[in-house]
Coordinates of C-alpha atoms in Angstrom, one line a residue:
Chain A
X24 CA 0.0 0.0 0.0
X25 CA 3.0 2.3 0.5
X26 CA 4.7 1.8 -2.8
X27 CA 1.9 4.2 -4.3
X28 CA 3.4 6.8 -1.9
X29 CA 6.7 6.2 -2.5
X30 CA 6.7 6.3 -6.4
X31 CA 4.8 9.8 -6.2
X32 CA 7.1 11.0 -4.3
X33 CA 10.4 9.6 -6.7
X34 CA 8.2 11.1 -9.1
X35 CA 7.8 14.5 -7.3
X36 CA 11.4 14.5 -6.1
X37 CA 12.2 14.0 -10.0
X38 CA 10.2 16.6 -11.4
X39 CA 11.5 18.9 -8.4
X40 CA 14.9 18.5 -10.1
X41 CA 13.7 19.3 -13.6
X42 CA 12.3 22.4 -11.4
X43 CA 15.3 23.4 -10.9
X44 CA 17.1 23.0 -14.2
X45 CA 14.4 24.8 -16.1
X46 CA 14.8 27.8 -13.5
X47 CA 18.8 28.0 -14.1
X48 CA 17.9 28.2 -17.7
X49 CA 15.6 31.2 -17.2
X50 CA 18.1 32.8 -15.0
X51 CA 20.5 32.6 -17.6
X52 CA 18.4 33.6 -20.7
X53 CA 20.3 36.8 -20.9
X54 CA 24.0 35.0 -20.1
X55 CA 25.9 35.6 -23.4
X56 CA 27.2 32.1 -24.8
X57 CA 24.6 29.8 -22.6
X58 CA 23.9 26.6 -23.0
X59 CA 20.7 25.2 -21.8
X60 CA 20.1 22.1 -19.6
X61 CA 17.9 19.2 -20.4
X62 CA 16.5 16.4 -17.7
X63 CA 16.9 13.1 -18.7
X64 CA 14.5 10.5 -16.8
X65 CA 14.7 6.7 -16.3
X66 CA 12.4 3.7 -15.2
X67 CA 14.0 2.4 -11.7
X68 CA 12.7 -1.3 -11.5
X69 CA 12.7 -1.9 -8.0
X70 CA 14.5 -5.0 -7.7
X71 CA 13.8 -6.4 -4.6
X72 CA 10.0 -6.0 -3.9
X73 CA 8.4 -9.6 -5.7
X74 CA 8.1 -12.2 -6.0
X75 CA 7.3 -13.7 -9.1
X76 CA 6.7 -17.7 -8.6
X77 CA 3.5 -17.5 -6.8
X78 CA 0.3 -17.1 -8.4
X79 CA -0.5 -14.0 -8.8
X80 CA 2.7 -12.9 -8.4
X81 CA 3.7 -9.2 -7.2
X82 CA 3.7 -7.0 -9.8
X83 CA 7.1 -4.8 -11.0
X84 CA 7.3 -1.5 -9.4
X85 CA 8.7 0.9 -11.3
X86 CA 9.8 4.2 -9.4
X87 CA 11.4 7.1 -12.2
X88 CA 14.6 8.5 -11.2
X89 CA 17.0 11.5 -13.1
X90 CA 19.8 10.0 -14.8
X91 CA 21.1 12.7 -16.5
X92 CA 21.2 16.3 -17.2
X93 CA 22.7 17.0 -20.6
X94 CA 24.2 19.9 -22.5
X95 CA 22.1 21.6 -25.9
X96 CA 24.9 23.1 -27.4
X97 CA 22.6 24.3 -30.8
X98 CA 24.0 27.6 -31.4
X99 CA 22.3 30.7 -29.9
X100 CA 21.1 33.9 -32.0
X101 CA 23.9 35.8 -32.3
X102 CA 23.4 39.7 -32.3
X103 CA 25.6 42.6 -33.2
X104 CA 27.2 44.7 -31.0
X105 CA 29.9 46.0 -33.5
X106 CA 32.3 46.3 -30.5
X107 CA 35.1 45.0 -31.9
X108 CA 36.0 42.8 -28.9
X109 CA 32.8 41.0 -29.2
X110 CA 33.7 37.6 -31.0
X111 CA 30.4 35.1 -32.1
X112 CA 31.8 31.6 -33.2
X113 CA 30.3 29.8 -35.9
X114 CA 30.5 26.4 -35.6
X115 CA 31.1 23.6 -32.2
X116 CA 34.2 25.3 -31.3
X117 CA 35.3 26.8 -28.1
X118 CA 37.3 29.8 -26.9
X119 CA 40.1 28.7 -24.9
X120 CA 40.6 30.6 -21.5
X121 CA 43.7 30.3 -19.0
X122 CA 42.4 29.7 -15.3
X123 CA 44.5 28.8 -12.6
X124 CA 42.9 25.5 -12.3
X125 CA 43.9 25.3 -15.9
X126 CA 42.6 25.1 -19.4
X127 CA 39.3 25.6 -19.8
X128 CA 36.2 26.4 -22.7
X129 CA 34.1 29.2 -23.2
X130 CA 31.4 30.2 -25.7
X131 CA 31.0 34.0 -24.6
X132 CA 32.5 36.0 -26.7
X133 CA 32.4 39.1 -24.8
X134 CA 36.4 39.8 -24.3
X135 CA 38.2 43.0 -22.7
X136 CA 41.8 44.1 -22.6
X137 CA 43.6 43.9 -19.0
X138 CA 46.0 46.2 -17.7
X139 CA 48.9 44.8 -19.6
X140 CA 46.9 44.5 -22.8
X141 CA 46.0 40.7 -22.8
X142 CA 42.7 39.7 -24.1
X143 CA 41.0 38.1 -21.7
X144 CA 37.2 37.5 -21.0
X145 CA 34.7 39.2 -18.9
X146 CA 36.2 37.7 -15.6
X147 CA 39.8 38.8 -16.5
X148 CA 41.2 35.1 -17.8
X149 CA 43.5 35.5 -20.4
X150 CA 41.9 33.9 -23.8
X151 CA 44.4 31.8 -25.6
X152 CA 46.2 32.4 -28.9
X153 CA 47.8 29.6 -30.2
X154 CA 50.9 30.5 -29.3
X155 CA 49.6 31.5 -25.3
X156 CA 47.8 34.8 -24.5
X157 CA 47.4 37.8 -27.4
X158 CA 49.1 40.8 -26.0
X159 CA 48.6 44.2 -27.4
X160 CA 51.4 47.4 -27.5
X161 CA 49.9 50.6 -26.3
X162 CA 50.4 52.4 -29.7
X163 CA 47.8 49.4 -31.2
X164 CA 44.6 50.3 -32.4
X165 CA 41.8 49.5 -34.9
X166 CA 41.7 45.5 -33.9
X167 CA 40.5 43.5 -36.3
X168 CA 39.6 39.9 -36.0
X169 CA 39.5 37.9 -39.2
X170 CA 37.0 34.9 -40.1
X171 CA 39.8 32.1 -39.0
X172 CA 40.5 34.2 -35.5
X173 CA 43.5 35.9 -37.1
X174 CA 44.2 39.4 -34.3
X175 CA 45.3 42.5 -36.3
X176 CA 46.1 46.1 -35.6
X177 CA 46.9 48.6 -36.9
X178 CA 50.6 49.9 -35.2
X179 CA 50.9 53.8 -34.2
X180 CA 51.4 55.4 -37.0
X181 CA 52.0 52.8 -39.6
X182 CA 48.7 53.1 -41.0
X183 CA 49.4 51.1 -44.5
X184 CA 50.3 47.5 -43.0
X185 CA 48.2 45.4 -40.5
X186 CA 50.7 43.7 -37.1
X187 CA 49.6 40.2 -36.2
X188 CA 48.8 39.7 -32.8
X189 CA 48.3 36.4 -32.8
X190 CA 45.1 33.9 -33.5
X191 CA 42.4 32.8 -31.2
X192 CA 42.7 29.1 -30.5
X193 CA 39.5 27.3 -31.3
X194 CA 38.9 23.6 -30.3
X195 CA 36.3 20.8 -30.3
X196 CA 35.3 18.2 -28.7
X197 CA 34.3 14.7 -30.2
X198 CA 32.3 14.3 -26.6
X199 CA 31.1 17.6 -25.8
X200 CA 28.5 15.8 -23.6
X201 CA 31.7 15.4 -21.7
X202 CA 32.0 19.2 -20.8
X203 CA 31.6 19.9 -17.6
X204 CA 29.9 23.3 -16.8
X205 CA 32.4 25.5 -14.0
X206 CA 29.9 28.3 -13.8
X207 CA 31.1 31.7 -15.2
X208 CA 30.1 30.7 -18.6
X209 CA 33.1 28.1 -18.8
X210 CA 33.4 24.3 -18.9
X211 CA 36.3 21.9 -17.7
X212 CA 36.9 19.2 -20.3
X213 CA 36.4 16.2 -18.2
X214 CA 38.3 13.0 -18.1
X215 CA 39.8 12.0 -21.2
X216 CA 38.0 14.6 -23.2
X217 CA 40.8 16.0 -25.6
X218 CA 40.8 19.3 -27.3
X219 CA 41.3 19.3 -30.6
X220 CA 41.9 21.9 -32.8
X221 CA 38.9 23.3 -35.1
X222 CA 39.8 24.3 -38.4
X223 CA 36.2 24.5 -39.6
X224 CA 34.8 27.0 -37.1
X225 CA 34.3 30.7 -37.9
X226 CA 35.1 33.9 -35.7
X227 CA 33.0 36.5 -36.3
X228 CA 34.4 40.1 -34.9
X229 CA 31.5 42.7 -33.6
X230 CA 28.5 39.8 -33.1
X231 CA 27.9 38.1 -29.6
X232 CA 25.8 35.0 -29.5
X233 CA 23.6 35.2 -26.7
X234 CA 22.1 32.2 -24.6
X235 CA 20.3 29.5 -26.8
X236 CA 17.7 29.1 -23.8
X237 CA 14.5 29.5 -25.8
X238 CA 12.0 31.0 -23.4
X239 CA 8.7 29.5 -25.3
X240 CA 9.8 25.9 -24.6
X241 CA 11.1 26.5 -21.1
X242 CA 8.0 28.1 -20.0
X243 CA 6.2 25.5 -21.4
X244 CA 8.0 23.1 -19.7
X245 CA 7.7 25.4 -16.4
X246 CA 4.0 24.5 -16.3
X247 CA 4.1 21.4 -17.5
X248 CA 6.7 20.3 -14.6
X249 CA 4.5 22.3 -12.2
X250 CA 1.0 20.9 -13.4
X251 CA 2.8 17.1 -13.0
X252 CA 3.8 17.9 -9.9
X253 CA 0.1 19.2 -8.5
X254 CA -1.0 15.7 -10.4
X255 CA 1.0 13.9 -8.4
X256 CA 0.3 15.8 -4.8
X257 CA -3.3 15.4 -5.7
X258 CA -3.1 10.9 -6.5
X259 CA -1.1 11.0 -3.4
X260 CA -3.7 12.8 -1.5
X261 CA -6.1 10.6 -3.3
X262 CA -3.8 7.7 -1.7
X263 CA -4.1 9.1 1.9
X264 CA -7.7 9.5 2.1
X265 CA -7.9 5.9 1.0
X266 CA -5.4 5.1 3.7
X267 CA -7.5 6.6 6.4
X268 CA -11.0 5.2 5.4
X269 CA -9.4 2.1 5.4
X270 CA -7.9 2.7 9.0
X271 CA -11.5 4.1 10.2
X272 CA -13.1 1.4 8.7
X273 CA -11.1 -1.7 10.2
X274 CA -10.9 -0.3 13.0
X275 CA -14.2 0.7 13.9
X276 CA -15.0 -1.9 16.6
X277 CA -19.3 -2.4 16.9
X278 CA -20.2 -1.7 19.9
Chain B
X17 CA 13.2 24.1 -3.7
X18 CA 16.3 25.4 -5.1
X19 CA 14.6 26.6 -7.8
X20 CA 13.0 29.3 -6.2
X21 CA 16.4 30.9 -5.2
X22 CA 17.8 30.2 -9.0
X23 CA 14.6 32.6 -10.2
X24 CA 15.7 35.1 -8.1
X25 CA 19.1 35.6 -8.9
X26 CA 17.7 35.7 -12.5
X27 CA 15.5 38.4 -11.3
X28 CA 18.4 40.2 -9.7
X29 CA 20.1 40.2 -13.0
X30 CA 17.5 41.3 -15.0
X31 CA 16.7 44.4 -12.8
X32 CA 20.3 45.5 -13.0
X33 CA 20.1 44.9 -16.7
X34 CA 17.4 47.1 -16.5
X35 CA 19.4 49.6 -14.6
X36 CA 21.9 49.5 -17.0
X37 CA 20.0 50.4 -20.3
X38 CA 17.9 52.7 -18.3
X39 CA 20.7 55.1 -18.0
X40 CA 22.3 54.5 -21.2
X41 CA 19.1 55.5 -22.3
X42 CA 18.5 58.3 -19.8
X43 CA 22.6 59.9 -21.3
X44 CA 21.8 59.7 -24.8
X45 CA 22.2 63.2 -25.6
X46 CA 25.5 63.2 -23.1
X47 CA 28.6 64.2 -25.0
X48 CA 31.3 62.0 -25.3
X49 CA 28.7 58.9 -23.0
X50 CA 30.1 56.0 -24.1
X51 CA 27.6 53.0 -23.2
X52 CA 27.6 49.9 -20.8
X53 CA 26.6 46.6 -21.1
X54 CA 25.4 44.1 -18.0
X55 CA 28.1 41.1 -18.7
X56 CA 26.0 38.0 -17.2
X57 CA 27.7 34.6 -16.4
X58 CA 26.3 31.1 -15.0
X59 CA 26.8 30.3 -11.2
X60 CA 29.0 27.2 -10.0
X61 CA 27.2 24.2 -10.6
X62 CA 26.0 21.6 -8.2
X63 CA 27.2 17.8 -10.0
X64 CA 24.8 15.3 -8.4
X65 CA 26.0 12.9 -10.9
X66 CA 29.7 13.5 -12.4
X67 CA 30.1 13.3 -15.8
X68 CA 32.4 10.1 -16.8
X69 CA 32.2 8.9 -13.5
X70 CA 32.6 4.8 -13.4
X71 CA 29.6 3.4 -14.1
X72 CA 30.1 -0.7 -13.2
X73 CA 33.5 -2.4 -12.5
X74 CA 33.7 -2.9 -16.5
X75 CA 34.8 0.3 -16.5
X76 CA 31.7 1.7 -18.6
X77 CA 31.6 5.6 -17.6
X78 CA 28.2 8.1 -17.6
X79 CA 28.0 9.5 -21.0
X80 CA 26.1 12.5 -19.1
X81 CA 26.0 13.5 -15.4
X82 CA 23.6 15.4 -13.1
X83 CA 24.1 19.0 -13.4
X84 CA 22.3 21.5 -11.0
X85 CA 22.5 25.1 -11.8
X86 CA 22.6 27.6 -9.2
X87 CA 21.4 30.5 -11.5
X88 CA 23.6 33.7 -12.7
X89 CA 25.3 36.4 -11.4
X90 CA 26.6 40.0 -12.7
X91 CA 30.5 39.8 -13.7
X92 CA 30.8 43.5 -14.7
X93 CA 28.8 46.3 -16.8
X94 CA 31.9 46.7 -19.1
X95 CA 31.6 50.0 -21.1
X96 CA 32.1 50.5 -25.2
X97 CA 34.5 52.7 -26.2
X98 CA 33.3 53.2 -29.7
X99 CA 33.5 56.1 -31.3
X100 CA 30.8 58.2 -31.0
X101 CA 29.2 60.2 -34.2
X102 CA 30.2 63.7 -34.3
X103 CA 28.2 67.2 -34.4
X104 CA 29.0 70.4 -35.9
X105 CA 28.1 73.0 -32.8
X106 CA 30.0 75.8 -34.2
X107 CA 31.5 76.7 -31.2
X108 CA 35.2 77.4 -31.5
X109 CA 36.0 75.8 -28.2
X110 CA 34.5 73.0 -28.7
X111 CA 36.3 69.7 -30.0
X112 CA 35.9 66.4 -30.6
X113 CA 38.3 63.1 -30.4
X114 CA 38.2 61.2 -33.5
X115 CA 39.9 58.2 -32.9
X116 CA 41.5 57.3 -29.5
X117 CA 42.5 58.8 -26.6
X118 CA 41.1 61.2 -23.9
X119 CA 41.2 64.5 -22.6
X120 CA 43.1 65.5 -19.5
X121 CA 41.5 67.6 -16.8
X122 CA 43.4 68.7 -14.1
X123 CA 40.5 68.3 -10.9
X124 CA 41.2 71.2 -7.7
X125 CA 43.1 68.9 -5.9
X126 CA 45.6 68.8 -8.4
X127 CA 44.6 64.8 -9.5
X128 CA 43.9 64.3 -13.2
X129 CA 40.3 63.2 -14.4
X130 CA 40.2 61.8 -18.3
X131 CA 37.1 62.6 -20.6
X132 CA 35.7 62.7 -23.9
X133 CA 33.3 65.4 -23.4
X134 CA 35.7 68.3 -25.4
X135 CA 32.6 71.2 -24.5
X136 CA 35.2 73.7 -23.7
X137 CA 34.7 77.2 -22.3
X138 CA 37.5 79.8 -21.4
X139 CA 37.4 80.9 -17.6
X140 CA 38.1 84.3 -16.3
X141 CA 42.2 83.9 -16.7
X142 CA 41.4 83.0 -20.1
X143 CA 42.3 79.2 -19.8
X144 CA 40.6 76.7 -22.0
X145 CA 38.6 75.1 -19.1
X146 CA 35.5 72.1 -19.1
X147 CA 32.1 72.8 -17.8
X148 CA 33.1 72.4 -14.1
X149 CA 36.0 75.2 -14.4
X150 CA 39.1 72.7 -14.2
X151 CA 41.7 73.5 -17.1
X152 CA 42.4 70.8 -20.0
X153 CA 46.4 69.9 -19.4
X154 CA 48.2 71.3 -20.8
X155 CA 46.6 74.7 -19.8
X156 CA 46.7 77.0 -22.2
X157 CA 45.6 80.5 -21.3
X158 CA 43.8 83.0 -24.3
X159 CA 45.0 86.4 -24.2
X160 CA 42.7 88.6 -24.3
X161 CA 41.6 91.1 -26.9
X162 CA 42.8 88.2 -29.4
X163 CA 40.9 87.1 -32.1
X164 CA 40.2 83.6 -34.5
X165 CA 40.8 80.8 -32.0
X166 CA 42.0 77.9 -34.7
X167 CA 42.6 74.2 -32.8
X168 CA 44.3 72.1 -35.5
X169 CA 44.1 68.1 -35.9
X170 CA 47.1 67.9 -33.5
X171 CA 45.3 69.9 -31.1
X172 CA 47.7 73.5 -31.6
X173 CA 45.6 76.3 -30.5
X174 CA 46.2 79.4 -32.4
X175 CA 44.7 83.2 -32.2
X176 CA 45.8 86.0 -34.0
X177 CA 46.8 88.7 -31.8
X178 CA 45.5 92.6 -32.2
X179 CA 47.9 94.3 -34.1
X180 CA 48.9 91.3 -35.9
X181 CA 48.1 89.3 -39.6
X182 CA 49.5 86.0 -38.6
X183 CA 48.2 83.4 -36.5
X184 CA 50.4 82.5 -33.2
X185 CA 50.3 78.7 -31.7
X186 CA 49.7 79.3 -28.1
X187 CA 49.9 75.2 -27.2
X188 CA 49.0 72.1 -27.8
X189 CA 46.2 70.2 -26.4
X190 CA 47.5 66.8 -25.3
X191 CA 46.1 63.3 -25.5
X192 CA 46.0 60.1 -23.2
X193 CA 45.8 57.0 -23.9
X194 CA 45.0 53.6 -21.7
X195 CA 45.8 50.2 -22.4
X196 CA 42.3 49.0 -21.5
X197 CA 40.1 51.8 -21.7
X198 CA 37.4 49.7 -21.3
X199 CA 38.8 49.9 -17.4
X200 CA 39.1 53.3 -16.4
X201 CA 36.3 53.9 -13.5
X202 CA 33.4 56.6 -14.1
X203 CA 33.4 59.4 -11.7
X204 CA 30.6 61.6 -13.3
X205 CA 30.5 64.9 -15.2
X206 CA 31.4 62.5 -17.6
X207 CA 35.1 62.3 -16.2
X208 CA 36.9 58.7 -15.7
X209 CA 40.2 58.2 -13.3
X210 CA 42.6 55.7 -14.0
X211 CA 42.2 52.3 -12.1
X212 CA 44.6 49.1 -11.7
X213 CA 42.9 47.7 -14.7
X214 CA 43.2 50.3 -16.7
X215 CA 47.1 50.9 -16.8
X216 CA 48.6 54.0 -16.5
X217 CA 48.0 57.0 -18.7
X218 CA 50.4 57.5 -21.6
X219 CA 50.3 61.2 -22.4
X220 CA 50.6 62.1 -26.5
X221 CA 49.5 64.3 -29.1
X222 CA 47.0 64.0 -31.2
X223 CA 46.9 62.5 -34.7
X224 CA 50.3 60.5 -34.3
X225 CA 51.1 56.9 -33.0
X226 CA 47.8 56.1 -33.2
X227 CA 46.4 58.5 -31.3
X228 CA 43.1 60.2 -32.6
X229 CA 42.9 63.8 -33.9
X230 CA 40.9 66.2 -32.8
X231 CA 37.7 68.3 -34.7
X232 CA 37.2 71.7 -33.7
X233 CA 34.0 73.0 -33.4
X234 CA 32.4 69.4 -33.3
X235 CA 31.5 67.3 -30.1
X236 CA 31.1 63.3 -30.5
X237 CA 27.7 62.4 -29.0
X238 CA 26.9 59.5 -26.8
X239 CA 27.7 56.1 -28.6
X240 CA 23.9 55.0 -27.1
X241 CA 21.9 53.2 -30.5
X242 CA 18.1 53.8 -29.0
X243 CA 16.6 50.5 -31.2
X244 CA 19.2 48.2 -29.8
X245 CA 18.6 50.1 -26.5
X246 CA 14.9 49.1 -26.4
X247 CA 15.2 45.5 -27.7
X248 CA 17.3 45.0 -24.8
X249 CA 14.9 46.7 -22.4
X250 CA 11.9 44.5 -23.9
X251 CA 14.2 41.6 -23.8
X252 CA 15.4 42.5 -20.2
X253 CA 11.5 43.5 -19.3
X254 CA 10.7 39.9 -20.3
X255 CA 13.5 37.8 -18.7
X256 CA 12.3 39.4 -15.5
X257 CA 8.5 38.6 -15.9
X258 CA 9.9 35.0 -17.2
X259 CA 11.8 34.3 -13.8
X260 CA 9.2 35.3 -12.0
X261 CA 6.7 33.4 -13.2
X262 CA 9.5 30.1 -12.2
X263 CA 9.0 31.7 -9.2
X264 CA 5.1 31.4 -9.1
X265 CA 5.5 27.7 -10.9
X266 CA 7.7 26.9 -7.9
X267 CA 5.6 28.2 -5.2
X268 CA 2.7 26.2 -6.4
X269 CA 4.6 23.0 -6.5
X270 CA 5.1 23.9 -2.9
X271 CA 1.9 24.6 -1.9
X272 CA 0.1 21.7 -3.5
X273 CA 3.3 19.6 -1.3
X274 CA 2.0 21.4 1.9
X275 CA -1.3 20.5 0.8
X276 CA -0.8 16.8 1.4
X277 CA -1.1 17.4 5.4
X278 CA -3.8 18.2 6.4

């Protein structure tokens, strides 16, 4: 009689989850380079709980548990800012960012310069070149970023020839499920998850891609976690009430 | 329910974005405003399940783990140092930077203050001061019953003095450059001081090494583009009405849970 209980509630404590996910992907539906979160459910066959060989054997409970929460890396709209710091990518590649806790992957393209002219990202990482961190002299100006992530300026006074800076280094991941997200818009690579080089993405200089959280679908799924979720308090409620007539009635001793 | 608290560091967000664009919007018509942006990042993550954690002694590994978001959080409202467009005002005194670098005030206390707001005015020495009074460095003081006031690309001021046919240079107006503009900390009166981040000033003249030269009798205006302005207020508006309906979503999954007891 308490199994109904307790596969509302795995069901409730499920959808409480999926709560939660859908509200981080609100939150962040104006976080530059977001990826949204998706639930991923599974049947739990209880594995104790019967016994098959007599007639009328007990039945298979099935209780739902989360077994995953994965990564929709589709591409966010990307919009124009004509800053010429802003970089979109086009394409599965990352931005690679220097942290002290090492390497790690970034989509948002929103960069700055530091005090010694690095380029670095909105939390002050250095973003990797690849030949380590692009460094600009105080007489640069007029950066350009080119399609493959070239960095050019324009030197002083030399106004005919563009100076290299160096080139963003873009990578892939043939996992990118893999990606493990730090917070602060990057990811670690997770174990055995190598970085390889993309050749295919494109940079594209004045354009950031916002967050791919598409507010429709999550607000759908808002109420349709939230409906579920009233559903369930309701057949468990349902569940009680049975309980207690049953209690009332056995134990209702004639006089 | 974690989720409630995730909404409302979304709603936090949002109504900071809102701050943001409202006074980019509110300093449109500031000279030499250059605009800021709300820079938004995710918050650390709570991994119920890790990613390529073992999965059976086979040494199968979850393709996907359990990650819980803890919502987002402000990382800066960077600023856009692009140019702005420029005006023709027709006042002789008044100059705009085309290209880089800023203009350096000396404040009372004898600190310097960098702008891009070149509305000019000559005080009662005669030195080319800003609207607050304090003199553009270096100071250059007007005689008086002179007459033509020319300010070059470079910045050399020039009258021509009673009694005489030719032009005299009387100075130059200087430049400054940072590193990382983008750094420099707004004080108001549309002044910025130098910060850690930004690097220290470098001091040059206009229209060489890359510095910018300088219009006379033109101001830039704010860098502020009013239709991307509003699509991010809508956009802003909506995130916040968004997270607050999770909020509503979440406080009925708890009520209906409270429900069960009666």
């Amino acid at each position: 009689m308490e199994n109904t209980l307790l596969i509302g509630l795995s069901r409730q404590m499920m959808l409480e989850r999926q709560m939660d996910v859908v509200a981080n992907n609100v939150a962040n539906v104006n976080t530059n380079g977001y990826k949204a979160d998706r639930s991923l459910f599974e049947e739990y066959l209880m594995p104790v709980a019967h016994e098959d060989n007599f007639v009328g054997g007990d039945r298979r409970l099935s209780f739902v548990q989360d077994r995953a929460t994965f990564h929709d890396f589709a591409g966010g709209p990307t919009e124009q800012t004509k800053n010429p710091l802003d970089v979109a990518i086009d394409g599965k590649a990352f931005l690679v960012v220097q942290t002290p806790a090492g390497e790690r992957y970034t989509r948002d393209g929103g960069l700055q310069i530091n005090a010694q002219g690095q380029l670095v990202t909105a939390s002050g990482s250095p973003v990797l070149g690849t030949n380590g961190p692009i460094t600009f002299q105080q007489t640069d100006h007029d950066i350009a970023i080119s399609d493959d992530g070239t960095v050019t300026v324009i030197e002083g006074t030399n106004n005919a020839a563009d100076s290299i800076r160096g080139k963003l280094r873009l990578v892939s991941f043939a996992q990118a499920q893999k990606l493990l997200k730090e917070g602060s818009n990057l990811y670690a690579a997770g174990e055995g998850n190598i970085a390889r080089p993309d050749t295919t993405a494109r940079v594209r200089q004045g354009f950031i891609e916002r967050s791919n959280v598409s507010a429709v679908s999550e607000m759908s799924r808002m109420v349709e976690v939230s409906r579920a979720y009233t559903q369930m308090a309701t057949l468990l409620q349902q569940q009680s009430e049975l309980q207690r007539s049953a209690i009332e009635k056995l134990a209702d001793v004639p006089a | 329910m974690r989720a409630l608290y995730t909404a409302a560091t979304g709603m936090a967000a949002q109504e900071l974005n809102v701050q943001v664009i409202s006074n980019n919007i509110a300093n449109l018509r500031t000279t030499g405003y250059k605009k800021q942006r709300a820079a938004f990042q995710d918050l650390i993550y709570d991994h119920v399940r890790r990613v390529g954690a073992q999965a059976s002694d086979q040494g199968t590994i979850l393709p996907v783990g359990i990650d819980l978001g803890g919502g987002v959080k402000t990382v800066g409202t960077p600023r856009l140092m692009s140019q702005g467009t420029l005006s023709m005002t027709g006042n002789d005194l008044d100059i705009a930077i085309r290209g880089e670098g800023f203009f350096k005030i000396q404040m009372p206390d004898g600190t310097y203050q960098y702008t891009r707001d070149g509305t000019f005015q000559m005080d009662n020495q005669g030195r080319i001061v800003n609207a607050q009074g304090n003199p553009v460095q270096p100071t250059i003081t007007i005689p008086q019953n002179s007459s033509g006031i020319t300010i070059n690309a470079q910045g050399q001021v020039s009258v021509t003095l009673p009694g005489s046919t030719t032009p005299t240079v009387l100075g130059q107006i200087g430049l400054t450059r940072f590193i990382n503009k983008a750094g420099l900390q707004p004080v108001g009166d549309n002044n910025f001081t130098e910060t850690p981040a930004s690097g220290p000033p470098q001091d040059g003249v206009a229209n060489i090494d890359g510095y910018g030269d300088m219009q006379q009798s033109n101001l830039e205006q704010a860098n502020v583009e009013v239709v991307s302005e509003i699509s991010d207020l809508i956009a802003a508006q909506r995130a916040y009405e968004m997270n607050a309906k999770v909020i509503s979503a979440a406080d009925q999954m708890l009520q209906s849970a409270a429900a069960l007891f009666r």
